[in-house]
XYZ file of C-alpha atoms in Angstrom:
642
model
C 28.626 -17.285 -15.569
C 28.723 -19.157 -12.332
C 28.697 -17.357 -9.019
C 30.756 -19.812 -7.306
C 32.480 -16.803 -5.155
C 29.581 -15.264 -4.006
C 27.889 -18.125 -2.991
C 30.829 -19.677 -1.299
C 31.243 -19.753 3.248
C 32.534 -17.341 5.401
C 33.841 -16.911 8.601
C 34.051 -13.999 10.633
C 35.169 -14.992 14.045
C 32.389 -17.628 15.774
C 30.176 -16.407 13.016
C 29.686 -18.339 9.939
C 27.781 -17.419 6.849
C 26.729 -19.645 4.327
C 27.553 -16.932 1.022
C 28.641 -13.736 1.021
C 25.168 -11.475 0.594
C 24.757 -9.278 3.158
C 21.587 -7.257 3.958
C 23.540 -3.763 5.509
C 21.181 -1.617 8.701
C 18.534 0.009 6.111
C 15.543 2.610 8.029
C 12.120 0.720 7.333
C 9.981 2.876 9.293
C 7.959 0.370 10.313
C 8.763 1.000 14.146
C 6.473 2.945 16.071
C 7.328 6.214 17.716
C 7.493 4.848 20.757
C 10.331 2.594 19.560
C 7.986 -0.329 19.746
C 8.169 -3.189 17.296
C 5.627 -3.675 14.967
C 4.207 -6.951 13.272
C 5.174 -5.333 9.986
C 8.722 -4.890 10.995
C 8.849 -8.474 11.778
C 7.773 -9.754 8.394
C 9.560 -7.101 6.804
C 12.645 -8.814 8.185
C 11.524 -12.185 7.752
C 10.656 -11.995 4.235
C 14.501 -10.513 3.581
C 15.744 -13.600 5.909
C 13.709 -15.935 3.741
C 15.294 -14.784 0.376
C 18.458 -16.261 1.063
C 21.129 -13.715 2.592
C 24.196 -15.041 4.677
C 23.517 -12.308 7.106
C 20.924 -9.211 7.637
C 21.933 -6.168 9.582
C 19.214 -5.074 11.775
C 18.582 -0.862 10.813
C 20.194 1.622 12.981
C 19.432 1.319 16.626
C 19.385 4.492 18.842
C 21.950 4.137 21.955
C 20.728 7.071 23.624
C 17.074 9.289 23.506
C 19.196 12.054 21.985
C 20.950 10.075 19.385
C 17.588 9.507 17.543
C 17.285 11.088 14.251
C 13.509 10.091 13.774
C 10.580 8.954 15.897
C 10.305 5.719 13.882
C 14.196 5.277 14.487
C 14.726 1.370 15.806
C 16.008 1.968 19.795
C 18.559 -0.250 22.060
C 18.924 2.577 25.168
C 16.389 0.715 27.119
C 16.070 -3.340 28.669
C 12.154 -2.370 27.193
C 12.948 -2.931 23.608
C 14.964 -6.231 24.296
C 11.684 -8.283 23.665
C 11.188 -6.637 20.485
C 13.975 -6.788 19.052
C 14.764 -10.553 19.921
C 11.954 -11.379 18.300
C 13.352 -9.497 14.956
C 16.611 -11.864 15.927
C 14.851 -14.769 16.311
C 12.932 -14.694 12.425
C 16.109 -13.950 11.129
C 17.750 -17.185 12.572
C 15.060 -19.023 11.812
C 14.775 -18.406 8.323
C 18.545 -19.237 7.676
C 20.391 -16.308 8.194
C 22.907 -14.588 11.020
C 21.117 -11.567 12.723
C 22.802 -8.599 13.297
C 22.138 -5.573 14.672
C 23.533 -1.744 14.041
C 24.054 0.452 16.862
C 23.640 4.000 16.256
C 23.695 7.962 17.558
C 22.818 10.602 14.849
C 24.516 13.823 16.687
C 23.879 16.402 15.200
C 22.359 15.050 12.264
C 18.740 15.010 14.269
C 16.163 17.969 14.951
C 15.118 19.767 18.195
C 11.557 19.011 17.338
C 12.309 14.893 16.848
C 14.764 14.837 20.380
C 13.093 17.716 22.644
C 16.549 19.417 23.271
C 19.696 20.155 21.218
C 21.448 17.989 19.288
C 25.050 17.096 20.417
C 27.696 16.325 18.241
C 31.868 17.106 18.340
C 31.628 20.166 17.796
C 29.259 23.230 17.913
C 29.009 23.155 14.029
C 25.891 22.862 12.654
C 24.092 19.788 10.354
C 24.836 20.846 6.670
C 20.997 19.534 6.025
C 19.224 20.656 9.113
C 19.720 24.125 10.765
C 19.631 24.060 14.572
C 22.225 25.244 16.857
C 24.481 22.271 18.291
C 25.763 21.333 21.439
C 29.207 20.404 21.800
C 29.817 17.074 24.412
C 31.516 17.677 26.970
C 34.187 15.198 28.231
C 31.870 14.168 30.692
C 29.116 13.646 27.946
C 31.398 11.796 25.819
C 31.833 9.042 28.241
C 28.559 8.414 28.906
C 27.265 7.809 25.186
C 30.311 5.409 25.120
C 29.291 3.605 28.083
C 25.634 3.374 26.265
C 27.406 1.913 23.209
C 28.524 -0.862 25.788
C 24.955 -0.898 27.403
C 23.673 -1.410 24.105
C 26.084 -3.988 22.876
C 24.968 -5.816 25.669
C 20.958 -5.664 25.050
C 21.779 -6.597 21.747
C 23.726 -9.955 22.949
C 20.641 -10.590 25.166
C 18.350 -9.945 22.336
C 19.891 -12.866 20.143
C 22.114 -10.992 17.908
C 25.226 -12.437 16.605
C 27.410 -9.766 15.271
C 27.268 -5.768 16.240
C 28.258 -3.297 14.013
C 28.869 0.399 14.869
C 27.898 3.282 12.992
C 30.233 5.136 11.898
C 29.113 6.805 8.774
C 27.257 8.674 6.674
C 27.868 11.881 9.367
C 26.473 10.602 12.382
C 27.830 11.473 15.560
C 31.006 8.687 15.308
C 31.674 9.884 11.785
C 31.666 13.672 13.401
C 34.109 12.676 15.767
C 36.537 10.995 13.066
C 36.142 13.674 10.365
C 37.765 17.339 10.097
C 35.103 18.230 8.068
C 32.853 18.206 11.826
C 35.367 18.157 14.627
C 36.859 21.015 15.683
C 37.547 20.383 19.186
C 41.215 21.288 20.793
C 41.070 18.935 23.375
C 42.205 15.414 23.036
C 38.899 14.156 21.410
C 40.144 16.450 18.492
C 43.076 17.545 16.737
C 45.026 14.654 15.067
C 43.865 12.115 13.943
C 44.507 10.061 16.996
C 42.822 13.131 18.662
C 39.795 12.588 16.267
C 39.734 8.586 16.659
C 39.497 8.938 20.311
C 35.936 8.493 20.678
C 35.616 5.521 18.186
C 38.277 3.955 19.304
C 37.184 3.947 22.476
C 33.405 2.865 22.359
C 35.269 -0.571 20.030
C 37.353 -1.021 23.593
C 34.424 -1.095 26.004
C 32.134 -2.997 23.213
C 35.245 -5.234 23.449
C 35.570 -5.197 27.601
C 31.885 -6.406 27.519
C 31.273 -8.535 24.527
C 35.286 -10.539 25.154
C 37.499 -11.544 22.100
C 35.277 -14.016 20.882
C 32.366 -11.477 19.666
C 32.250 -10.467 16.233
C 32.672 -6.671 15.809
C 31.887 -4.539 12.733
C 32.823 -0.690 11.788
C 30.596 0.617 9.424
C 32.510 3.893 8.094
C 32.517 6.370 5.326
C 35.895 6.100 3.705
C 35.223 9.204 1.313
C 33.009 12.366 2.495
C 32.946 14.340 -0.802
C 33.536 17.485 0.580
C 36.320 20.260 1.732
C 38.291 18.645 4.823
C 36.246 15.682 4.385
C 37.774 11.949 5.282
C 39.622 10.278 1.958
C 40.267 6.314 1.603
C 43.813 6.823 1.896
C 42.510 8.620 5.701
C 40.369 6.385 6.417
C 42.966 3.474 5.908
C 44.838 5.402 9.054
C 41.720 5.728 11.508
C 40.762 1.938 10.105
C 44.085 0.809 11.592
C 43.557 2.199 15.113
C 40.374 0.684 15.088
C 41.263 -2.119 13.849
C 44.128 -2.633 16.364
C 41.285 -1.643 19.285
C 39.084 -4.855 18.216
C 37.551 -4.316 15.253
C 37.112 -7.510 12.900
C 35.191 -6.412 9.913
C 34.797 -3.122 8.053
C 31.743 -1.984 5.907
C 33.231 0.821 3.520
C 30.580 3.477 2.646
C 31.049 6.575 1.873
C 29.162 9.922 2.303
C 27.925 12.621 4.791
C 25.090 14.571 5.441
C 26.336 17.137 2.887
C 26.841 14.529 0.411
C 23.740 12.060 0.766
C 24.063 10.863 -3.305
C 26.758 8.820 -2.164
C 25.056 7.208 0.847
C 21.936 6.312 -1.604
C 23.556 6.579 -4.975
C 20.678 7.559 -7.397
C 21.165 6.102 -11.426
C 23.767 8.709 -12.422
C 26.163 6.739 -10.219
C 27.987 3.766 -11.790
C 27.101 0.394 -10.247
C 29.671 -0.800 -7.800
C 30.894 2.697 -7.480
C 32.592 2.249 -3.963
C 33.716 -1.023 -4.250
C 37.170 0.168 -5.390
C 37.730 2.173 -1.878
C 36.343 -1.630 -0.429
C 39.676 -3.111 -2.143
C 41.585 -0.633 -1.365
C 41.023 -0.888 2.495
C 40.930 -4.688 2.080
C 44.603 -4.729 0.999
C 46.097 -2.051 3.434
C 44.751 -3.740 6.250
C 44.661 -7.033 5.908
C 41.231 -7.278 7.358
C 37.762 -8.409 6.213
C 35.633 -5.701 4.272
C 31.893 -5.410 2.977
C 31.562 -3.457 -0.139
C 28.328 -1.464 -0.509
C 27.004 1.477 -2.772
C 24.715 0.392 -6.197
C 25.710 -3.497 -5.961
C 22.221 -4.471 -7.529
C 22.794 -7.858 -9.538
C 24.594 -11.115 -8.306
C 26.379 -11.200 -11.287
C 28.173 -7.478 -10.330
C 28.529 -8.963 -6.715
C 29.889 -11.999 -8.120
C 32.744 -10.356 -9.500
C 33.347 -8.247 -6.509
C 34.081 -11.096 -4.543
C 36.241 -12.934 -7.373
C 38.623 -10.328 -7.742
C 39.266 -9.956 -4.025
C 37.884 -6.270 -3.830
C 35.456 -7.262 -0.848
C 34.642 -10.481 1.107
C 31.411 -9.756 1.701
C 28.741 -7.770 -0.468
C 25.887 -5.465 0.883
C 22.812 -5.452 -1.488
C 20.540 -3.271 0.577
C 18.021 -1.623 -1.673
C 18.663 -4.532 -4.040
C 16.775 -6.848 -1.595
C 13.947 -4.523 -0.962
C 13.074 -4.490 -4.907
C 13.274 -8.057 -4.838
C 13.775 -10.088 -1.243
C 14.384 -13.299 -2.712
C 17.382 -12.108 -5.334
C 19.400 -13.909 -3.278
C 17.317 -17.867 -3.304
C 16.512 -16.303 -7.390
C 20.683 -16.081 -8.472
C 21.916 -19.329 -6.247
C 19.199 -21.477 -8.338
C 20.129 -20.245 -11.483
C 16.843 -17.917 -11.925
C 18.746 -14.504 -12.512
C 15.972 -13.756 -15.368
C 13.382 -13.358 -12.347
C 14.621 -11.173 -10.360
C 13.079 -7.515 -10.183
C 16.458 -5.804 -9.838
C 16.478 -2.651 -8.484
C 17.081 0.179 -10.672
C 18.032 3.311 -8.034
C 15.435 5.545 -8.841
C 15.815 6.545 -4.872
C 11.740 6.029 -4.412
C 12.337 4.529 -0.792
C 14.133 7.222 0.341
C 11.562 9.800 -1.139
C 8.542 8.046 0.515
C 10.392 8.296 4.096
C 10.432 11.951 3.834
C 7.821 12.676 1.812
C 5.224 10.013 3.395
C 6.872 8.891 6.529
C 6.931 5.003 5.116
C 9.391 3.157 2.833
C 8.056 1.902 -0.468
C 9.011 0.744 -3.449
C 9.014 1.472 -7.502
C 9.366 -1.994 -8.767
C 8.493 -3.789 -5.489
C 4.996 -2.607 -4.202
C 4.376 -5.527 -1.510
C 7.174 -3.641 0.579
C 6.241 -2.410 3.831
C 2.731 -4.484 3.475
C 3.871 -8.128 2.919
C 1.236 -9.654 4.663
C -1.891 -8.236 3.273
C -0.168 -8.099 0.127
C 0.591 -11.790 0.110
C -1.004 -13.761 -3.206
C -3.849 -15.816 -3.181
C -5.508 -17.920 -5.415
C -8.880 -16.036 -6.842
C -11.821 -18.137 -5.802
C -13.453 -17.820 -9.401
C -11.307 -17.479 -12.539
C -12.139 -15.262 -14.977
C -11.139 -13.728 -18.057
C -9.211 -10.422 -16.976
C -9.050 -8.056 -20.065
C -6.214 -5.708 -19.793
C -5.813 -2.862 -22.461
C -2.342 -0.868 -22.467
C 1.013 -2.557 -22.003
C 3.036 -0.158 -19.668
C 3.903 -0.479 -16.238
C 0.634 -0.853 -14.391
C -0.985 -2.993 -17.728
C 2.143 -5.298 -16.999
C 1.926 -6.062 -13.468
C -1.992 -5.832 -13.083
C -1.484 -9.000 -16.067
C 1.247 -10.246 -14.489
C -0.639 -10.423 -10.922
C -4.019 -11.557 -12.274
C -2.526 -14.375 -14.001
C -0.598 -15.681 -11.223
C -3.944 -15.593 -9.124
C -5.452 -17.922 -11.863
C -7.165 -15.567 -13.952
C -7.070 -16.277 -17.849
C -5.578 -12.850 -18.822
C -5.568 -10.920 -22.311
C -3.603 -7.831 -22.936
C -3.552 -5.515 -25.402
C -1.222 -2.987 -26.437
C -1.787 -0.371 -29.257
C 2.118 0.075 -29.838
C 4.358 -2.788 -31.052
C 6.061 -3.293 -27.906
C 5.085 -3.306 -24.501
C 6.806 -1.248 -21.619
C 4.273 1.991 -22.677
C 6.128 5.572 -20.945
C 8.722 3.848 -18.926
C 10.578 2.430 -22.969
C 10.575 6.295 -23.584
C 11.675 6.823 -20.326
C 14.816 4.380 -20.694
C 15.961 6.684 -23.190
C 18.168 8.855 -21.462
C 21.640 7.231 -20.515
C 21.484 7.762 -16.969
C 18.198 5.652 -17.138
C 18.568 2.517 -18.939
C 18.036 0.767 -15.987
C 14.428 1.036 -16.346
C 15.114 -1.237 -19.120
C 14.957 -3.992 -16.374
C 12.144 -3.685 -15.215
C 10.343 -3.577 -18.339
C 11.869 -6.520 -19.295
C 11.404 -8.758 -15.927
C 7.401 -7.613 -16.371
C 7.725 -8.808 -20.236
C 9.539 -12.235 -18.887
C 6.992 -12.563 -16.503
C 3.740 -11.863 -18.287
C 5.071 -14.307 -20.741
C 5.952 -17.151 -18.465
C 2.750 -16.446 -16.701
C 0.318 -17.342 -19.531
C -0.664 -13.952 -20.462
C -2.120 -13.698 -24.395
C -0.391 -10.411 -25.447
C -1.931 -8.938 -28.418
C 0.359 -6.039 -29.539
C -0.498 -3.201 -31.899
C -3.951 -4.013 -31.017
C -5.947 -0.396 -30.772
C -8.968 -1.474 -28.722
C -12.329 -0.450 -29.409
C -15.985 -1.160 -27.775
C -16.316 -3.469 -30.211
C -12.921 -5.673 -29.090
C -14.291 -5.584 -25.590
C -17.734 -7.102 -27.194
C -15.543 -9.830 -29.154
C -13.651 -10.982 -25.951
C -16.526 -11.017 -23.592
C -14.447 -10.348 -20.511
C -15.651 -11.067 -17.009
C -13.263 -7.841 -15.888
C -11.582 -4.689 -17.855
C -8.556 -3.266 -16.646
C -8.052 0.167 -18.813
C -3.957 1.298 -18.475
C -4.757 3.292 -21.626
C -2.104 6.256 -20.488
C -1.927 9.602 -21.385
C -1.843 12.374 -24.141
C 0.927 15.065 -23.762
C -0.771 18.774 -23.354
C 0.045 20.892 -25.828
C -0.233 24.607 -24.659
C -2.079 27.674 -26.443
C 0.685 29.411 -27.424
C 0.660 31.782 -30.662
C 3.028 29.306 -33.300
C 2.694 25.945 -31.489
C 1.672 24.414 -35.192
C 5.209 25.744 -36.241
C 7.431 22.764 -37.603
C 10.230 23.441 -34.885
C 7.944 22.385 -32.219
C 8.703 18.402 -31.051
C 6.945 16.239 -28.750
C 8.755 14.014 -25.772
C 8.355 10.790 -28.139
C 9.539 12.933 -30.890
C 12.658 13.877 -29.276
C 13.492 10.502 -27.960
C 13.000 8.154 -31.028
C 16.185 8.544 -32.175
C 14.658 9.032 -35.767
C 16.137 12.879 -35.693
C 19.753 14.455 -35.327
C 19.906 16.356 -32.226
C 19.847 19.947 -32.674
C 21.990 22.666 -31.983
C 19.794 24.716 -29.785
C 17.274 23.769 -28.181
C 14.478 25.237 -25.791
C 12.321 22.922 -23.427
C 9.163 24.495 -21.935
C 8.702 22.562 -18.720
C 11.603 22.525 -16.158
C 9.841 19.569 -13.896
C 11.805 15.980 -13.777
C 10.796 14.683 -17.405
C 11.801 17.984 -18.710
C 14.992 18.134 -17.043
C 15.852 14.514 -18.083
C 14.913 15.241 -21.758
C 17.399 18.437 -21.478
C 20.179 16.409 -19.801
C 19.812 13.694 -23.128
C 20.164 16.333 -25.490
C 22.842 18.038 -23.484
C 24.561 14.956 -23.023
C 24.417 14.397 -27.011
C 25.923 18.387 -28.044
C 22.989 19.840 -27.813
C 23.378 23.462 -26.566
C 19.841 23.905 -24.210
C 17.635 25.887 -22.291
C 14.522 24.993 -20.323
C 11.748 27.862 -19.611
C 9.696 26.883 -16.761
C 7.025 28.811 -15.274
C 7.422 27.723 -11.896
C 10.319 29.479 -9.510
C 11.894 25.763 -9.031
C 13.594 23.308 -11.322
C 12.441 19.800 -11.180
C 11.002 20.505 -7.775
C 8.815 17.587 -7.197
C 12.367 15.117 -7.987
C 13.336 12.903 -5.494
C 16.028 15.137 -3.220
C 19.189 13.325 -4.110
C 18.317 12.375 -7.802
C 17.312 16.098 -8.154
C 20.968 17.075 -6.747
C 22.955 15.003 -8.742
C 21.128 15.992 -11.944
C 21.186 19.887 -11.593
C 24.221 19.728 -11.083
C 25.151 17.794 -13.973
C 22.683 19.910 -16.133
C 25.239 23.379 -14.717
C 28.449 21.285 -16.218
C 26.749 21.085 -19.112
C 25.891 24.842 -18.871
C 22.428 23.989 -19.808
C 20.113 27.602 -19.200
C 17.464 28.020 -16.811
C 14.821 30.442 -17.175
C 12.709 29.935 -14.007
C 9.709 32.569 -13.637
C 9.255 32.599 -17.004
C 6.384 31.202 -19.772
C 6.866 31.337 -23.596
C 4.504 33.807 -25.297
C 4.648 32.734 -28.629
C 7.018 30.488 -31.110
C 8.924 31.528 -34.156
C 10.483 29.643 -36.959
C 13.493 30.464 -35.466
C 13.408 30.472 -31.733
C 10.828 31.679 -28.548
C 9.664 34.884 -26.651
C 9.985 34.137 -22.959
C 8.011 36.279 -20.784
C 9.103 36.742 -16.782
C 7.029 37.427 -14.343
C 7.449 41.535 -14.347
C 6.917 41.613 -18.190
C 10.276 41.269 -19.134
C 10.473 39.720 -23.049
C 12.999 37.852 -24.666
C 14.202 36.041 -27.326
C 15.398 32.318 -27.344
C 17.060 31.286 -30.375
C 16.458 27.350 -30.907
C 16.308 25.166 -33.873
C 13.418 22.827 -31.874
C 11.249 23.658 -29.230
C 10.136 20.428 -26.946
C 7.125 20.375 -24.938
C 7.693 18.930 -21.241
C 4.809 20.406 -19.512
C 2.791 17.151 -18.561
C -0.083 15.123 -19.828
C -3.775 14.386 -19.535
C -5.142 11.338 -19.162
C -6.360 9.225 -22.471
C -9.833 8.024 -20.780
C -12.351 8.095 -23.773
C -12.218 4.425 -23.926
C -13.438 4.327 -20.311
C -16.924 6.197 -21.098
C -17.098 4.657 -24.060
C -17.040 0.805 -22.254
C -19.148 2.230 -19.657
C -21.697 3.132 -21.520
C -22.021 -0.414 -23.339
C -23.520 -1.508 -19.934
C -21.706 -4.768 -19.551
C -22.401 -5.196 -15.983
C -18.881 -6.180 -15.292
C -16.124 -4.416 -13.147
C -14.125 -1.759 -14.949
C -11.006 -0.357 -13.497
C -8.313 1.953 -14.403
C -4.590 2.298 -13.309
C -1.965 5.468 -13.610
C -2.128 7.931 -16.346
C -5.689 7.478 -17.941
C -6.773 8.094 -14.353
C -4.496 10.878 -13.533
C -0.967 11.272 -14.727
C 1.259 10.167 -12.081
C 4.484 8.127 -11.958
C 5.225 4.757 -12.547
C 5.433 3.982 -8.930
C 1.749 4.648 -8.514
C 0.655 2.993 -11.370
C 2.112 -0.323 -10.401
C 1.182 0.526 -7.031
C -2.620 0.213 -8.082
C -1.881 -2.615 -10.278
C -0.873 -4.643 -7.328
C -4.042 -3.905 -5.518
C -6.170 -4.012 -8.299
C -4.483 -7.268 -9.677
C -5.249 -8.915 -6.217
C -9.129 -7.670 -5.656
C -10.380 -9.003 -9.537
């Protein structure tokens, strides 16, 4: 298939693109909290410019101290961070692309703690997500933020930036304004939906009074909120039109709210693409130029986008932090090298659970620069033994240093937890990135040896100058009275596909993998119940991935039995114990463990203690169980210190 379309011009006023790949405003906390920018943010920005895209949207710039939603939020409220942010402008030109910029207030969707006062927003209705009392603006309020818009329009100009786009989405405080679902107000900033497009339409007229005709405007908006009184496409068509009519030249159609944040970062369970239908719809009603976003990872998806005249442009945000040069990879042909991304949501985790953005399948993000890949000085012969994620890349990374790599892999095909993983419908995407590590290994030189058990006596035979042990891990099996009984299944055993799925089924471990395992079997008319000791299902999931799935687990009226252990197993079902004594009985045809695994490390001593005088590492689960993420985390570092 040729991707003619979406690598065909584009004009958007004075502003010409050279294809239709657009990077949209994405957080990459790499700003200081002082607003200043950082080196990293520069090569972060630089490396996305490099790969190819038309254009790159700059992330969400504050207009105003109080419109902040975090202290390592981008800022445009001040001349001070004009410097910075030019020089964020000028990599971007320089590498190829049209820079952009996003300009930004998050209303009430911020904290006390993060702004040192109360939040403003429409109305006095509080953030769904973060509990606060809120500050309604007053009329007099309202015209100063939209007279910072203009101020900030302005910087931006003076910065370098050739287009602006406003947010309004994703229930920030424009999208409060222009929704029912967060304005209340009686007053003329309320009301109607004129009443409610006040305040958007009027920041577009005094970016417009400052910036002239000639200035390329975009409206980022959500066209669907998900939720009771919540803006719909055919709504959103209405407000688009007043906007539209007040100077508006290009429209990015999101979707979401802070109540509904699975459609502003669609985790797996959503279908690829999935707002790119609102995109066309908007697209024909108005007459104007549209950028579809939401789960548009692969050219060949965006492609088609484009060809059926759904969107002219195509945002492929997360898709170009997995892999910055997908763009350069798909216009040359090379659509077999690009790590796509596969939505498993880890960059959003890591910026609230670790305050940076990282990556799953990308773990140079954030750190491109001391992550960059050099030649090794001596080569050697890199011994890797276990084929999963971290065996893959630590091979994969070696080799491309130089290194004459061997890896070994006890199963007949590589890919080790994550092929298990892939399993599950909603996760086939991990399929991917198995395969682009296989691809790669392969075109890098690696010697795979598969169902190849290693012993000391391998590592003897191949003389390595380095081992690299990705060995894994065994599941636990608890002490519970019956666990030998022949209804009792392992993860591997469950997922093989060499069994018909059982009636009834109980899972003992209610943490992600057991979850997934139970949404499978649910999924394939299995009627189940998960037992989990802890008072929280799956409570170390990813936030949005976690919503999505519980709630798809309650349609399926799968059981939860939180509080609870299993006491012993019988031929015909369980005795779950809860926490005040309470025992019942579980009826189940197959009981699956789920409760996590230990690492396999005997090969590690065992090596060790031949005295080789060589360096031995290990990566992921024979070190500690952990996720995938970390394991190809510590590939990449390991991979580059060898």
């Amino acid at each position: 298939m040729t991707l003619a379309h979406l690598f065909s011009p584009f004009q958007i006023k004075s502003c010409r693109l050279e294809n239709r790949i657009v990077m949209p405003g994405l957080a990459s906390f790499l700003i200081e909290d002082n607003g200043s920018i950082t080196d990293k943010a520069i090569e972060h920005y630089r490396m996305r410019a490099s790969g190819g895209p038309a254009m790159v949207i700059v992330e969400a710039c504050a207009v105003s101290p109080e419109g902040i939603v975090s202290p390592h939020q981008a800022r445009i409220y001040d001349d001070r961070f004009v410097e910075g942010l030019s020089r964020i402008a000028q990599v971007i030109r320089a590498e190829g692309a049209v820079p952009a910029v996003q300009i930004h207030h998050g209303g009430r969707q911020t904290s006390a703690k993060v702004i040192k006062r109360k939040p403003v927003s429409a109305s006095s209705l509080p953030c769904p997500t973060i509990s606060g009392e809120v500050e309604p603006l007053t009329l007099e309020g309202i015209r100063e933020i939209i007279f910072k818009f203009g101020d900030a329009a302005q910087r931006a100009v003076e910065a370098g930036f050739d287009l602006i786009e406003i947010h309004g989405a994703h229930g920030y405080l424009v999208n409060q304004f222009l929704s029912p679902f967060s304005n209340i107000r009686e007053d003329r900033y309320g009301g109607d939906r004129a009443g409610r497009a006040r305040f958007a339409v009027e920041i577009v007229q005094e970016l417009r009074k400052r910036l002239g005709p000639a200035f390329p405007l975009s409206f980022k908006i959500s066209a669907q909120e998900f939720v009771p009184n919540g803006l719909t496409v055919e709504e959103s068509i209405e407000l688009l039109k007043l906007l539209v009519a007040a100077g508006v030249d290009i429209v990015q159609v999101s979707a979401g709210n802070d109540a509904t944040p699975e459609w502003i970062c669609q985790p797996m369970f959503m279908d690829k693409a999935c707002l790119s239908d609102s995109a066309a719809k908007i697209r024909e009603a108005l007459h104007v130029p549209v950028m579809a976003v939401g789960r548009i990872n692969d050219p060949l998806i965006a492609e088609e986008i484009i060809r059926k005249g759904q969107a002219d442009l195509v945002c492929m945000g997360r898709g170009l932090l997995a892999d910055p040069e997908m763009p350069r990879k798909a216009k040359e042909g090379r659509l077999d090298e690009i790590r796509i991304c596969i939505a498993c949501n880890t960059c959003m985790e890591s910026i609230f659970r670790r305050g940076r953005v990282e990556c799953l399948v990308n773990p140079t993000l954030g750190r491109e620069k001391e992550m960059a890949l050099k030649p090794a000085e001596k080569k050697k012969r890199v011994m890797v033994v276990g084929g999963g994620p971290g065996g893959l890349h630590v091979a994969l990374v070696a080799a491309a240093r130089g290194h004459e790599v061997l890896l070994f892999e006890k199963q007949s095909m590589l890919g080790g937890q994550l092929v298990m993983g892939s399993v599950t419908q909603y996760k086939k995407e991990i399929l991917s990135l198995i395969n682009f590590h296989k691809r790669q290994v392969q075109k890098a030189g690696v010697k795979t040896f598969l169902n190849s058990e290693v012993t000391p006596e391998t590592v003897l035979a191949v003389k390595p100058d380095a081992v690299v042990l990705c060995t894994g891990a065994i599941p636990i099996l608890p002490p519970i009275p019956g666990i030998e009984k022949s209804i009792v299944f392992s993860l591997p055993e469950v997922l093989n596909g060499h069994r018909p799925v059982p009636k009834k089924t109980v899972i003992l471990g209610g943490g992600a993998t057991g979850c997934e395992v139970a949404h499978h079997l649910a999924e394939n008319g299995s009627q189940v119940t998960i037992v989990e000791q802890l008072p929280k299902i799956a409570g170390q999931m990813e936030s949005i991935t976690r919503k999505v799935l519980l709630k798809q687990l309650r349609d399926m009226e799968v059981q939860f039995f939180t509080g609870h252990r299993l006491s012993r197993i019988e031929g015909h079902g369980v005795y779950a114990v809860s926490e005040d004594g309470t025992e019942r009985f579980l009826e189940a045809e197959a009981v699956v463990m789920a409760i996590g695994n230990r690492p396999e490390n005997l090969l590690y001593s065992q090596i060790e203690s031949l005295g080789l005088g060589i360096p031995l590492f290990q990566i992921g689960d024979c070190l500690e169980p952990r996720s995938a993420k970390a394991a190809i985390s510590e590939a990449a570092e390991i991979g580059r210190a060898i």
